[in-house]
Coordinates of C-alpha atoms and ligand atoms in Angstrom, one line a residue:
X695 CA 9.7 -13.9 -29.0
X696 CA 7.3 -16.1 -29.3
X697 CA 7.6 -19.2 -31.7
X698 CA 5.1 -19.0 -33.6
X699 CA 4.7 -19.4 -37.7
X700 CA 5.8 -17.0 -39.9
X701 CA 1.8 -15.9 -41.1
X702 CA 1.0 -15.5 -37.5
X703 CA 2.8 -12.4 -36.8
X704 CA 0.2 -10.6 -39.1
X705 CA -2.2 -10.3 -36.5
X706 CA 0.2 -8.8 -34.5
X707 CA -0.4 -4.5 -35.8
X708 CA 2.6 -2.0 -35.6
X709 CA 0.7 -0.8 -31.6
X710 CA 0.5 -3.8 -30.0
X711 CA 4.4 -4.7 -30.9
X712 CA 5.8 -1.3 -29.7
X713 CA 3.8 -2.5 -26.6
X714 CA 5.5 -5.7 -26.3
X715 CA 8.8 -4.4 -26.9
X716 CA 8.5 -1.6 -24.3
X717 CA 7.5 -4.5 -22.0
X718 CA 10.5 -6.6 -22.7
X719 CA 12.6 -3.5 -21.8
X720 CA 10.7 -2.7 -18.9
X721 CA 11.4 -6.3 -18.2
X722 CA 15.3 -6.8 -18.5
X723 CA 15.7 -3.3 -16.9
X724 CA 13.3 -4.2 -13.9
X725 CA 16.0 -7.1 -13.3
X726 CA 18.6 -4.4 -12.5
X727 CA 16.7 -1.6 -10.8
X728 CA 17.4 -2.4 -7.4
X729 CA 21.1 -2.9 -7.9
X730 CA 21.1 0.3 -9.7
X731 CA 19.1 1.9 -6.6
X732 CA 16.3 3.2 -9.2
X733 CA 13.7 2.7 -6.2
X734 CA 12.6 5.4 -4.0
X735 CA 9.9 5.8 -1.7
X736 CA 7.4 8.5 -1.6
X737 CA 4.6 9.0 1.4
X738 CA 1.9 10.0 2.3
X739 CA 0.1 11.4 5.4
X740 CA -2.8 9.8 7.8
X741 CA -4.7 12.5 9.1
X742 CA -6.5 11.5 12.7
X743 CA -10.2 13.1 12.4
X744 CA -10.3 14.4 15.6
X745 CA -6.7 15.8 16.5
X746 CA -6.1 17.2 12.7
X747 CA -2.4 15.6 13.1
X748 CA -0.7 13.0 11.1
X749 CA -0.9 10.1 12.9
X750 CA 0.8 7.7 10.2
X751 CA 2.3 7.9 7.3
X752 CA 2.0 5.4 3.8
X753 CA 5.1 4.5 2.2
X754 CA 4.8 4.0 -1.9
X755 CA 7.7 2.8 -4.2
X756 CA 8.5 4.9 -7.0
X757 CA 10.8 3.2 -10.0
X758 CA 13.0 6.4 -11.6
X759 CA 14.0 4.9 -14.7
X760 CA 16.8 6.6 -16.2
X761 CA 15.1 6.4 -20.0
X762 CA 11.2 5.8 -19.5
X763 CA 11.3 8.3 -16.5
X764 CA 9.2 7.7 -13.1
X765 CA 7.0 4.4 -13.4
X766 CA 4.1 3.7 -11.4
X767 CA 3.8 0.7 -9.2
X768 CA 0.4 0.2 -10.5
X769 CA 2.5 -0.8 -13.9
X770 CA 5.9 -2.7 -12.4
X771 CA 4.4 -4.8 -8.9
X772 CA 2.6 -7.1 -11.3
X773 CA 5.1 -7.3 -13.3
X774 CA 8.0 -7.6 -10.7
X775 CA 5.4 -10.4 -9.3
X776 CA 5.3 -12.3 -12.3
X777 CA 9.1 -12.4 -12.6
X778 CA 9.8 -13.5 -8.7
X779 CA 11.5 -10.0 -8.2
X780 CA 8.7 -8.9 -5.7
X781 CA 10.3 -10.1 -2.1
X782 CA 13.5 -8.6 -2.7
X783 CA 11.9 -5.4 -3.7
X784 CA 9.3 -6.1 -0.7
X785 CA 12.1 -6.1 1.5
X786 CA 13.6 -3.3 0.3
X787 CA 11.1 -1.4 0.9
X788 CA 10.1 -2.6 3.9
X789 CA 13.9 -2.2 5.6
X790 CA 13.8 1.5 4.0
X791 CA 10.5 2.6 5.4
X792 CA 11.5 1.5 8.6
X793 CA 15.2 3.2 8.6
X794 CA 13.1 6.3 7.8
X795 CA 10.4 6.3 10.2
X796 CA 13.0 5.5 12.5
X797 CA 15.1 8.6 11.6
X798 CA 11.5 11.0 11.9
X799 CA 11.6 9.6 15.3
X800 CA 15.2 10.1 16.1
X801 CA 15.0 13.5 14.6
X802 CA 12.3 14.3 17.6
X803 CA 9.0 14.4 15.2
X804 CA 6.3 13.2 16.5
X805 CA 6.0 9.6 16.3
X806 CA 3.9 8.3 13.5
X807 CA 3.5 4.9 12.8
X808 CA 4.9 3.5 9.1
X809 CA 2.3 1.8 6.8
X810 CA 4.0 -1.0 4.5
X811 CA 2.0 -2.3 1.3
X812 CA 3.0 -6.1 1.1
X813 CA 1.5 -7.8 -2.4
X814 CA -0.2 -10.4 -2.8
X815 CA 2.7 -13.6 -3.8
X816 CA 5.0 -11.2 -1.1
X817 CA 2.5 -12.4 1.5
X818 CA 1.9 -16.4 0.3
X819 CA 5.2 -16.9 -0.6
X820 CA 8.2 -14.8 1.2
X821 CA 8.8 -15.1 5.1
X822 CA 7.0 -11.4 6.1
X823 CA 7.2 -12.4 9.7
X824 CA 11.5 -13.1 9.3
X825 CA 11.3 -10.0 6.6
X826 CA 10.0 -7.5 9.6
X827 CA 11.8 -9.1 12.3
X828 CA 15.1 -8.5 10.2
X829 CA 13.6 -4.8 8.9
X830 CA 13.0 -3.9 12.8
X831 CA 16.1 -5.4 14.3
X832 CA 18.2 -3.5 11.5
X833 CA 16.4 0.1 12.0
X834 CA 16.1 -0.4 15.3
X835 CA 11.9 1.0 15.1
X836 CA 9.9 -0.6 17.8
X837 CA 7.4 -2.7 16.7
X838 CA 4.0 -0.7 17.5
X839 CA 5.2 1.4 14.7
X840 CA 4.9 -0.5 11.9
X841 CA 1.9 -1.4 9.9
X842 CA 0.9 -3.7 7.2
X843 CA -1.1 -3.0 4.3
X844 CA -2.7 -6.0 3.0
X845 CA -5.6 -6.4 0.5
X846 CA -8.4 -8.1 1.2
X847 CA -8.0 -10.8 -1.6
X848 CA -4.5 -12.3 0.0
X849 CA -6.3 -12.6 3.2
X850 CA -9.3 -14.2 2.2
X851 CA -7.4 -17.5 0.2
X852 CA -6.4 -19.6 2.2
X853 CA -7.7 -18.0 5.6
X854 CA -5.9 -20.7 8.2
X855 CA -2.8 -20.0 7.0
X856 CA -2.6 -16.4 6.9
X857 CA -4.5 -16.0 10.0
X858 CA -1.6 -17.6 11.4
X859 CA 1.1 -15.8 9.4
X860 CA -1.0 -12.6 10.8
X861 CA -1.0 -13.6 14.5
X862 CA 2.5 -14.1 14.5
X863 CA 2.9 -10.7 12.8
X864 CA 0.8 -9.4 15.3
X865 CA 2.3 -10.8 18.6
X866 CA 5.6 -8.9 17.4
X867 CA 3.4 -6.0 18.2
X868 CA 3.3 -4.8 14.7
X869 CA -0.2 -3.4 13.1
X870 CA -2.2 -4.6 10.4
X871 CA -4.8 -3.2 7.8
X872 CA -7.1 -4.1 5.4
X873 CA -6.5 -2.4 2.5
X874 CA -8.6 -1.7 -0.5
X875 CA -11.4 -2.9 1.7
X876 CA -15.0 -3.2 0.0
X877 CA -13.4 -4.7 -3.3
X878 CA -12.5 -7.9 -2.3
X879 CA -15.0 -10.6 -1.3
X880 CA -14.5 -11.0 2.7
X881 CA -16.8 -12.7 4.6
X882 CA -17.9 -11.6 7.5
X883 CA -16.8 -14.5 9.9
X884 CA -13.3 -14.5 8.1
X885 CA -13.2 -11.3 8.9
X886 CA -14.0 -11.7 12.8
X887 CA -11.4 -14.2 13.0
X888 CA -8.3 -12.1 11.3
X889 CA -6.2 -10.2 14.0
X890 CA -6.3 -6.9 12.1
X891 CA -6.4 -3.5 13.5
X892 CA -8.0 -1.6 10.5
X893 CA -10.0 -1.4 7.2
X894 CA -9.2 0.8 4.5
X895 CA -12.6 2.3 2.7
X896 CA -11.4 2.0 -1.2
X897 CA -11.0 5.1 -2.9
X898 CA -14.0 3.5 -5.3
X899 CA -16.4 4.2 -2.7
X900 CA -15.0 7.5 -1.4
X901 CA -14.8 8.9 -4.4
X902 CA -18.5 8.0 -5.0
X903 CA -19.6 9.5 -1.8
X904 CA -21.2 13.2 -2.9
X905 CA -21.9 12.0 -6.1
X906 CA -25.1 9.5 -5.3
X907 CA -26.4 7.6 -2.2
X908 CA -24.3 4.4 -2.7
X909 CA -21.1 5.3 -2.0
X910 CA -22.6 6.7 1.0
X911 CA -23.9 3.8 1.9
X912 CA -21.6 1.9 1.6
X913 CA -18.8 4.0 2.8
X914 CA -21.1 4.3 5.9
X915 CA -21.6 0.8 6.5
X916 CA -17.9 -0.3 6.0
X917 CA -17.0 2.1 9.1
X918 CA -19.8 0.6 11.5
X919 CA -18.8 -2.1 10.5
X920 CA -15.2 -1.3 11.3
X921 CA -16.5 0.0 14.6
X922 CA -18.9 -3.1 15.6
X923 CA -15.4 -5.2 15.5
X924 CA -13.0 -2.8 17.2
X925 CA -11.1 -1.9 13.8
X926 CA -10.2 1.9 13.2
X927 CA -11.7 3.1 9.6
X928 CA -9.6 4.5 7.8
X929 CA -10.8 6.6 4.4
X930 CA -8.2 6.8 1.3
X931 CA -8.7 8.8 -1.6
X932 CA -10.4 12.1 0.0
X933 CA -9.9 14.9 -2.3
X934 CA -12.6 16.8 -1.4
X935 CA -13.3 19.0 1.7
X936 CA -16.9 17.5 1.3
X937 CA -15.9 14.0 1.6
X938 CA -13.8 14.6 4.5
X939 CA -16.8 16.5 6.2
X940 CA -19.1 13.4 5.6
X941 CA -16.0 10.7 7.2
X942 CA -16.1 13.2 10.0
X943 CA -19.6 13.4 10.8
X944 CA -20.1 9.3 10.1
X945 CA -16.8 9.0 12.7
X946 CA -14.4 7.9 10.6
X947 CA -10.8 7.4 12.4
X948 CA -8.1 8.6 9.8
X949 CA -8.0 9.9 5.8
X950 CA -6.0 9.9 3.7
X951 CA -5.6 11.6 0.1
X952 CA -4.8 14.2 -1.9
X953 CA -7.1 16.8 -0.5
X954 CA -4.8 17.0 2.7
X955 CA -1.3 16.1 0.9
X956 CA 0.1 14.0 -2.5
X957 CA 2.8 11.4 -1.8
X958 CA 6.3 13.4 -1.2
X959 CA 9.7 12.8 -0.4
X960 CA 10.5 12.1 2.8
X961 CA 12.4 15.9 3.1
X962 CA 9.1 17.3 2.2
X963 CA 6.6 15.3 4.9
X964 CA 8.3 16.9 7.5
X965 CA 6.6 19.9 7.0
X966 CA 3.8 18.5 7.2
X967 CA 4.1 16.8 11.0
X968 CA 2.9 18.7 14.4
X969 CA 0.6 20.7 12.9
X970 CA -3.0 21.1 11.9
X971 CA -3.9 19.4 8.9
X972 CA -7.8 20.1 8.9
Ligands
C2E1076 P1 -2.8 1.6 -2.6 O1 -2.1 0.9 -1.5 O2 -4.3 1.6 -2.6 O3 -2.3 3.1 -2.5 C1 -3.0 4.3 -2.7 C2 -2.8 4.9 -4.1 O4 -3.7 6.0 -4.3 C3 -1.4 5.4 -4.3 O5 -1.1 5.3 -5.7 C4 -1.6 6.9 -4.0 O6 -0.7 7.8 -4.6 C5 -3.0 7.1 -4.5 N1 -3.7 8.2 -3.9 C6 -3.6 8.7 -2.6 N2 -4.4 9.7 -2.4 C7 -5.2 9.8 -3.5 C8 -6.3 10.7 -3.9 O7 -6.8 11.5 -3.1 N3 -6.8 10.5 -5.1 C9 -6.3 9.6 -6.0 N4 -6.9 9.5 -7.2 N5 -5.3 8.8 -5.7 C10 -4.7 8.9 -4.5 P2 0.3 4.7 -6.1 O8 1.4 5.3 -5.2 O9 0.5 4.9 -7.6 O10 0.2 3.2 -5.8 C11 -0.7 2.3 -6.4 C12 -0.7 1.0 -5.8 O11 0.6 0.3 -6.0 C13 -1.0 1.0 -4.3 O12 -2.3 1.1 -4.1 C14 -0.4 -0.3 -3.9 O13 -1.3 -1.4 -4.1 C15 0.8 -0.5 -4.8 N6 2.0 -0.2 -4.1 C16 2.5 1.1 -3.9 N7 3.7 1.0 -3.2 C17 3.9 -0.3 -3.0 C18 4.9 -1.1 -2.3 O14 5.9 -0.5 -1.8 N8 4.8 -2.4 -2.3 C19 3.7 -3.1 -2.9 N9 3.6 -4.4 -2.8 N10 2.7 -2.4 -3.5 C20 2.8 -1.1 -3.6
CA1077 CA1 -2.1 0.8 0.6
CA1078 CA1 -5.7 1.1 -0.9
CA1079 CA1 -5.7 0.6 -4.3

């Protein structure tokens, strides 16, 4: 689509136009998803170290496309960023993982707090705070049980403002983590002055944990450090009983990952509350 002269498409090779096209369709059809209720959220638990119970849960959008089957979010968030779809798929999200946390509770499960990943231009550019008032209000799910996921690169542009944005979050009584933690480039004193409650280890450096000393390391300084500012740690990406043995023994607060469940439907987490998970 691009208007360019007629010799130029040359250096375009048979590959990288089926990869534009697919893109284009991906495009027009991400317009309609949510009117065509193609979104659907999958969790996953948070495992408390010491109790062995689920103590939260993670909510992830799925996108079931009716031709190019189940897309990852890894593939249509940027995407749905760069076309100013993400805040109305944000609040979808959001309003729907509070309705369900809402209905665990109502149901009598035990009561497990809802994580929420907000992106990047979702946090500098929608309302979050009138987003989860609206979301809370509507499901009728207190406060204390909602969480925030944020990465550490929205919270470290433009620190006055989002410290703000964060406070006033956080006086609702709503949670917040740090997610992908490690990756980003925090500082320490931004850090001290964010009302956060928790910092998510990066699967990079869990992953990386058996396999040499860094991840170690590293994993092992991110939860003092967690600790030295009152924040829980929270590990994702465990898949191995080996890792979670090492988050355990360095007191790590909560994991996450594949090793105690993948992200299911909401039917099939129930199965997974009251009971021991270590
Ligand atoms: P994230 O927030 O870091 O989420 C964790 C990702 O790791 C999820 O991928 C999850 O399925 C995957 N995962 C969990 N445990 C394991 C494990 O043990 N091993 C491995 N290899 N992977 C594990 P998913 O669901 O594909 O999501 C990818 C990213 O997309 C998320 O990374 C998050 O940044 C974004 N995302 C997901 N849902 C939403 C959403 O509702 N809104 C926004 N804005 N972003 C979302
Ligand atoms: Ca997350
Ligand atoms: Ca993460
Ligand atoms: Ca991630």
């Amino acid at each position: 689509a691009k208007d360019l002269g007629r010799n130029s498409y040359q250096l375009y090779t048979p590959a990288m136009n089926a990869r534009s096209f697919e893109r284009l369709a991906m495009e027009s059809s991400l317009r309609h998803a949510l009117s065509r209720h193609e979104f659907t959220l999958v969790y996953q638990g948070k495992i408390d170290l010491n109790s062995g119970r689920m103590s939260g849960v993670e909510a992830l959008v799925r996108w079931r496309h009716p031709e190019m089957g189940l897309i990852s979010p890894a593939e249509f968030i940027p995407l749905a960023e760069n076309m100013g779809l993400i805040s109305e798929i944000g609040a979808w999200v959001l309003r729907a993982a509070c309705r369900q946390c809402q209905s665990w509770h109502e149901l009598g499960l035990p009561r497990v707090r809802m994580a929420v990943n907000v992106s990047t231009l979702q946090f500098r550019e929608g309302d979050v705070a009138e987003l989860v008032k609206q979301a809370l209000t509507e499901s009728g799910l207190p406060p204390q049980f909602l969480e925030l996921e944020i990465t550490e690169s929205v919270l470290m542009q433009r620190v006055d403002e989002n410290a703000h944005v964060l406070q006033e979050l956080r006086s609702m009584g709503i949670h917040i983590s740090i997610d992908d933690f490690g990756t980003g480039y925090s500082s320490l004193s931004y850090l001290k002055r964010m009302p956060i409650d928790a910092l998510k280890i990066d699967r990079s450096f869990v992953n990386d944990i058996t396999e040499d000393g860094d991840g170690a390391a590293i994993v092992s300084t991110i939860i003092n450090l967690a600790h030295n500012l009152k924040l829980r740690a929270v590990a994702e990406g465990v898949e191995t009983q080996e890792q979670a043995d090492f988050l355990r023994a360095r007191g790590c607060d909560e994991i996450q990952g594949f090793l105690v469940s993948r992200p299911v439907s909401a039917d099939d987490l129930v199965s997974l509350f009251d009971r021991n998970l270590l």
